[in-house]
Amino acid sequence: GGGVQRALDVAAGSKHTVLVAEDGRAAAFGQDTRGCLGQGESGSGRRFLLPRIMHWVSRDTTKVAQCAAGQSHTVLLTADGRVLTLGDGARGRLGHGEDAPGGGFRSSSVPRRVAGLDGLRVVGVACGTRHTLCVTESGLVYVWGANEAGQLGQGDFLDRSAPARVRHEEWNGDDARADANASGDSDHERSRVFELQERLLGPLRGATARFIP
């Protein structure tokens, strides 16, 4: 039937809004800055005053469950735990690494899968102005994008252009500062094993984001 669609999730960017409908489609409206509304090249730079469906995400193969919005980028979480990003790629906020010819970051007017999260089932996404975060089913937190104020939790002020795991000795296995100084540290190695376990075997029940020997 052609009944009224209800929204399951909504997010507010600086000049754009994103929503997820109950049928698994994503829509957006407002200012399409560098493609953040997902309307393709023809929509980039335009303003849309009513919700516009992102037809690049097929309901037949991909259902969207959650959304998040930054200043000029958008993040979609699919029902099967994958992360898609679109919009302004500056400072690595889309999570695709240096993917522009000659280095640098591409913007995208259509959703693109964040390959650095392959093998992980993501259950939540969030955005700051120019950075992105997600949490996996086991409780591991991954971040990427701008880091001028330390907002990525990596123990430094360096931007990240691909997913990097937030580490802390009390709840995520080890300390990012120790990681930077001693990659062979035993706590760091155990933490990497935990991450590999989740990628290969799926979520570890009751793990609460700590390494299980």
Tab-separated table of C-alpha atoms in Angstrom:
chain	number	residue	atom	x	y	z
A	1	GLY	CA	0.000	0.000	0.000
A	2	GLY	CA	0.892	3.655	-0.264
A	3	GLY	CA	0.549	4.544	3.384
A	4	VAL	CA	2.332	7.349	5.147
A	5	GLN	CA	6.011	6.690	5.798
A	6	ARG	CA	7.243	7.118	9.365
A	7	ALA	CA	10.765	8.148	10.316
A	8	LEU	CA	12.967	5.796	12.343
A	9	ASP	CA	15.968	8.103	12.795
A	10	VAL	CA	16.934	11.713	12.117
A	11	ALA	CA	20.132	13.764	12.277
A	12	ALA	CA	20.940	17.459	11.989
A	13	GLY	CA	24.017	18.797	10.218
A	14	SER	CA	25.047	22.421	9.949
A	15	LYS	CA	22.841	23.186	6.945
A	16	HIS	CA	21.311	19.810	6.133
A	17	THR	CA	19.043	17.218	7.706
A	18	VAL	CA	19.035	13.455	7.188
A	19	LEU	CA	16.308	10.955	8.044
A	20	VAL	CA	15.708	7.230	7.771
A	21	ALA	CA	12.240	5.966	6.875
A	22	GLU	CA	10.695	2.779	8.225
A	23	ASP	CA	11.085	1.063	4.850
A	24	GLY	CA	14.873	1.377	5.086
A	25	ARG	CA	15.305	4.312	2.729
A	26	ALA	CA	17.373	7.403	3.554
A	27	ALA	CA	16.353	10.946	2.662
A	28	ALA	CA	17.908	14.366	3.146
A	29	PHE	CA	17.137	18.043	2.647
A	30	GLY	CA	18.735	21.475	3.033
A	31	GLN	CA	22.035	22.615	1.522
A	32	ASP	CA	23.789	19.939	-0.516
A	33	THR	CA	27.358	20.919	0.374
A	34	ARG	CA	29.826	18.778	-1.586
A	35	GLY	CA	27.209	16.083	-2.056
A	36	CYS	CA	26.143	15.550	1.567
A	37	LEU	CA	22.478	15.051	0.558
A	38	GLY	CA	23.322	12.100	-1.684
A	39	GLN	CA	21.676	13.458	-4.813
A	40	GLY	CA	24.554	12.770	-7.182
A	41	GLU	CA	26.572	15.317	-9.132
A	42	SER	CA	23.426	17.066	-10.350
A	43	GLY	CA	22.426	17.918	-6.785
A	44	SER	CA	25.755	19.106	-5.426
A	45	GLY	CA	25.640	22.750	-4.344
A	46	ARG	CA	21.844	22.981	-4.583
A	47	ARG	CA	19.260	23.531	-1.864
A	48	PHE	CA	16.355	21.129	-1.446
A	49	LEU	CA	13.447	22.372	0.634
A	50	LEU	CA	11.703	18.993	0.960
A	51	PRO	CA	13.100	15.525	1.745
A	52	ARG	CA	14.787	13.847	-1.204
A	53	ILE	CA	15.289	10.082	-1.261
A	54	MET	CA	18.851	8.860	-1.817
A	55	HIS	CA	18.143	6.528	-4.713
A	56	TRP	CA	21.778	5.388	-4.746
A	57	VAL	CA	20.949	3.165	-1.780
A	58	SER	CA	18.812	0.312	-3.100
A	59	ARG	CA	16.143	-1.062	-0.764
A	60	ASP	CA	16.498	-4.405	-2.518
A	61	THR	CA	20.094	-4.861	-1.342
A	62	THR	CA	20.618	-2.329	1.458
A	63	LYS	CA	18.307	-1.113	4.191
A	64	VAL	CA	19.426	1.901	6.203
A	65	ALA	CA	18.848	1.743	9.965
A	66	GLN	CA	20.538	4.861	11.378
A	67	CYS	CA	21.996	8.169	10.231
A	68	ALA	CA	24.340	10.875	11.480
A	69	ALA	CA	25.319	14.285	10.104
A	70	GLY	CA	28.370	16.522	10.456
A	71	GLN	CA	28.916	20.031	9.224
A	72	SER	CA	28.933	18.945	5.579
A	73	HIS	CA	29.058	15.158	5.560
A	74	THR	CA	26.587	12.346	6.191
A	75	VAL	CA	26.919	8.851	7.638
A	76	LEU	CA	24.477	5.984	7.086
A	77	LEU	CA	24.412	2.716	9.022
A	78	THR	CA	22.823	-0.222	7.248
A	79	ALA	CA	20.681	-2.842	8.942
A	80	ASP	CA	23.454	-5.419	8.506
A	81	GLY	CA	26.062	-3.260	10.251
A	82	ARG	CA	27.915	-1.562	7.388
A	83	VAL	CA	28.846	2.137	7.345
A	84	LEU	CA	28.339	4.376	4.302
A	85	THR	CA	29.600	7.966	4.082
A	86	LEU	CA	29.054	10.851	1.692
A	87	GLY	CA	29.587	14.581	1.350
A	88	ASP	CA	32.665	16.654	2.111
A	89	GLY	CA	35.803	14.504	2.248
A	90	ALA	CA	38.152	17.181	3.636
A	91	ARG	CA	40.443	16.082	6.491
A	92	GLY	CA	39.478	12.452	5.982
A	93	ARG	CA	36.041	12.686	7.572
A	94	LEU	CA	34.561	10.123	5.137
A	95	GLY	CA	37.017	7.429	6.250
A	96	HIS	CA	38.270	6.325	2.827
A	97	GLY	CA	41.936	7.257	3.266
A	98	GLU	CA	43.791	9.456	0.791
A	99	ASP	CA	41.706	8.534	-2.234
A	100	ALA	CA	42.125	11.564	-4.511
A	101	PRO	CA	44.536	11.451	-7.474
A	102	GLY	CA	47.911	12.685	-6.284
A	103	GLY	CA	46.854	12.429	-2.619
A	104	GLY	CA	44.224	14.222	-0.600
A	105	PHE	CA	40.587	13.389	-0.071
A	106	ARG	CA	37.671	13.028	-2.433
A	107	SER	CA	34.217	14.273	-1.634
A	108	SER	CA	31.330	12.045	-2.683
A	109	SER	CA	27.789	12.859	-3.793
A	110	VAL	CA	26.716	9.204	-3.402
A	111	PRO	CA	27.116	6.891	-0.370
A	112	ARG	CA	30.353	4.871	-0.262
A	113	ARG	CA	31.134	1.954	2.048
A	114	VAL	CA	33.901	2.484	4.610
A	115	ALA	CA	36.116	-0.475	3.713
A	116	GLY	CA	38.279	-0.083	6.810
A	117	LEU	CA	35.414	-1.480	8.893
A	118	ASP	CA	34.987	-4.666	6.852
A	119	GLY	CA	34.424	-7.659	9.090
A	120	LEU	CA	33.009	-5.583	11.945
A	121	ARG	CA	29.299	-5.242	12.706
A	122	VAL	CA	28.647	-1.602	13.563
A	123	VAL	CA	25.629	-0.786	15.736
A	124	GLY	CA	25.900	2.980	16.191
A	125	VAL	CA	27.242	6.052	14.351
A	126	ALA	CA	27.797	9.694	15.286
A	127	CYS	CA	29.390	12.808	13.810
A	128	GLY	CA	31.094	15.908	15.101
A	129	THR	CA	31.586	18.938	12.906
A	130	ARG	CA	34.437	17.363	10.924
A	131	HIS	CA	34.909	13.922	12.434
A	132	THR	CA	33.036	10.608	12.532
A	133	LEU	CA	32.646	7.848	15.131
A	134	CYS	CA	31.090	4.411	15.258
A	135	VAL	CA	30.719	1.608	17.792
A	136	THR	CA	30.718	-2.116	17.049
A	137	GLU	CA	28.511	-4.804	18.524
A	138	SER	CA	31.297	-5.765	20.942
A	139	GLY	CA	31.691	-2.164	22.110
A	140	LEU	CA	34.823	-1.154	20.205
A	141	VAL	CA	34.872	2.508	19.131
A	142	TYR	CA	36.362	3.656	15.811
A	143	VAL	CA	37.003	7.267	14.787
A	144	TRP	CA	38.296	9.248	11.805
A	145	GLY	CA	38.456	12.810	10.503
A	146	ALA	CA	39.693	16.059	12.054
A	147	ASN	CA	41.554	15.903	15.355
A	148	GLU	CA	42.762	19.444	16.091
A	149	ALA	CA	41.341	19.309	19.629
A	150	GLY	CA	42.056	15.648	20.349
A	151	GLN	CA	38.456	14.686	19.581
A	152	LEU	CA	39.533	11.351	18.071
A	153	GLY	CA	40.879	10.072	21.386
A	154	GLN	CA	44.188	8.898	19.909
A	155	GLY	CA	46.518	10.635	22.363
A	156	ASP	CA	47.624	13.207	19.751
A	157	PHE	CA	46.310	15.949	17.470
A	158	LEU	CA	46.784	14.193	14.133
A	159	ASP	CA	43.878	13.782	11.734
A	160	ARG	CA	42.905	10.249	10.677
A	161	SER	CA	41.579	9.497	7.195
A	162	ALA	CA	40.595	5.869	7.892
A	163	PRO	CA	39.006	4.184	10.930
A	164	ALA	CA	41.268	4.133	13.992
A	165	ARG	CA	40.236	2.412	17.199
A	166	VAL	CA	39.911	4.414	20.406
A	167	ARG	CA	41.967	2.681	23.088
A	168	HIS	CA	41.955	3.194	26.828
A	169	GLU	CA	43.275	0.830	29.466
A	170	GLU	CA	40.027	0.833	31.453
A	171	TRP	CA	37.531	0.031	28.698
A	172	ASN	CA	39.074	-0.590	25.303
A	173	GLY	CA	42.028	-2.810	25.978
A	174	ASP	CA	45.049	-0.505	25.997
A	175	ASP	CA	46.274	3.092	25.935
A	176	ALA	CA	46.683	4.929	22.623
A	177	ARG	CA	49.724	6.811	23.901
A	178	ALA	CA	51.436	3.546	24.829
A	179	ASP	CA	50.465	2.219	21.409
A	180	ALA	CA	52.233	5.125	19.724
A	181	ASN	CA	55.405	4.595	21.731
A	182	ALA	CA	55.659	0.798	21.907
A	183	SER	CA	53.897	-1.134	19.183
A	184	GLY	CA	55.281	-4.391	20.566
A	185	ASP	CA	53.782	-3.875	24.023
A	186	SER	CA	51.973	-6.986	25.283
A	187	ASP	CA	48.777	-5.076	26.141
A	188	HIS	CA	48.760	-3.643	22.643
A	189	GLU	CA	49.224	-7.089	21.134
A	190	ARG	CA	46.363	-8.527	23.195
A	191	SER	CA	44.188	-5.623	22.120
A	192	ARG	CA	44.950	-6.268	18.450
A	193	VAL	CA	44.064	-9.924	18.938
A	194	PHE	CA	40.719	-8.882	20.428
A	195	GLU	CA	39.992	-6.727	17.385
A	196	LEU	CA	40.979	-9.537	15.035
A	197	GLN	CA	38.724	-11.942	16.934
A	198	GLU	CA	35.757	-9.670	16.385
A	199	ARG	CA	36.517	-9.211	12.695
A	200	LEU	CA	36.818	-12.956	12.083
A	201	LEU	CA	34.389	-14.466	14.583
A	202	GLY	CA	31.859	-11.720	15.167
A	203	PRO	CA	30.915	-10.048	18.462
A	204	LEU	CA	32.259	-11.585	21.633
A	205	ARG	CA	29.368	-11.917	24.065
A	206	GLY	CA	30.031	-10.358	27.444
A	207	ALA	CA	33.380	-8.985	26.297
A	208	THR	CA	32.518	-5.355	27.185
A	209	ALA	CA	35.285	-4.210	24.849
A	210	ARG	CA	38.102	-5.933	26.772
A	211	PHE	CA	40.447	-8.622	25.557
A	212	ILE	CA	39.337	-12.121	26.559
A	213	PRO	CA	42.359	-14.456	26.904
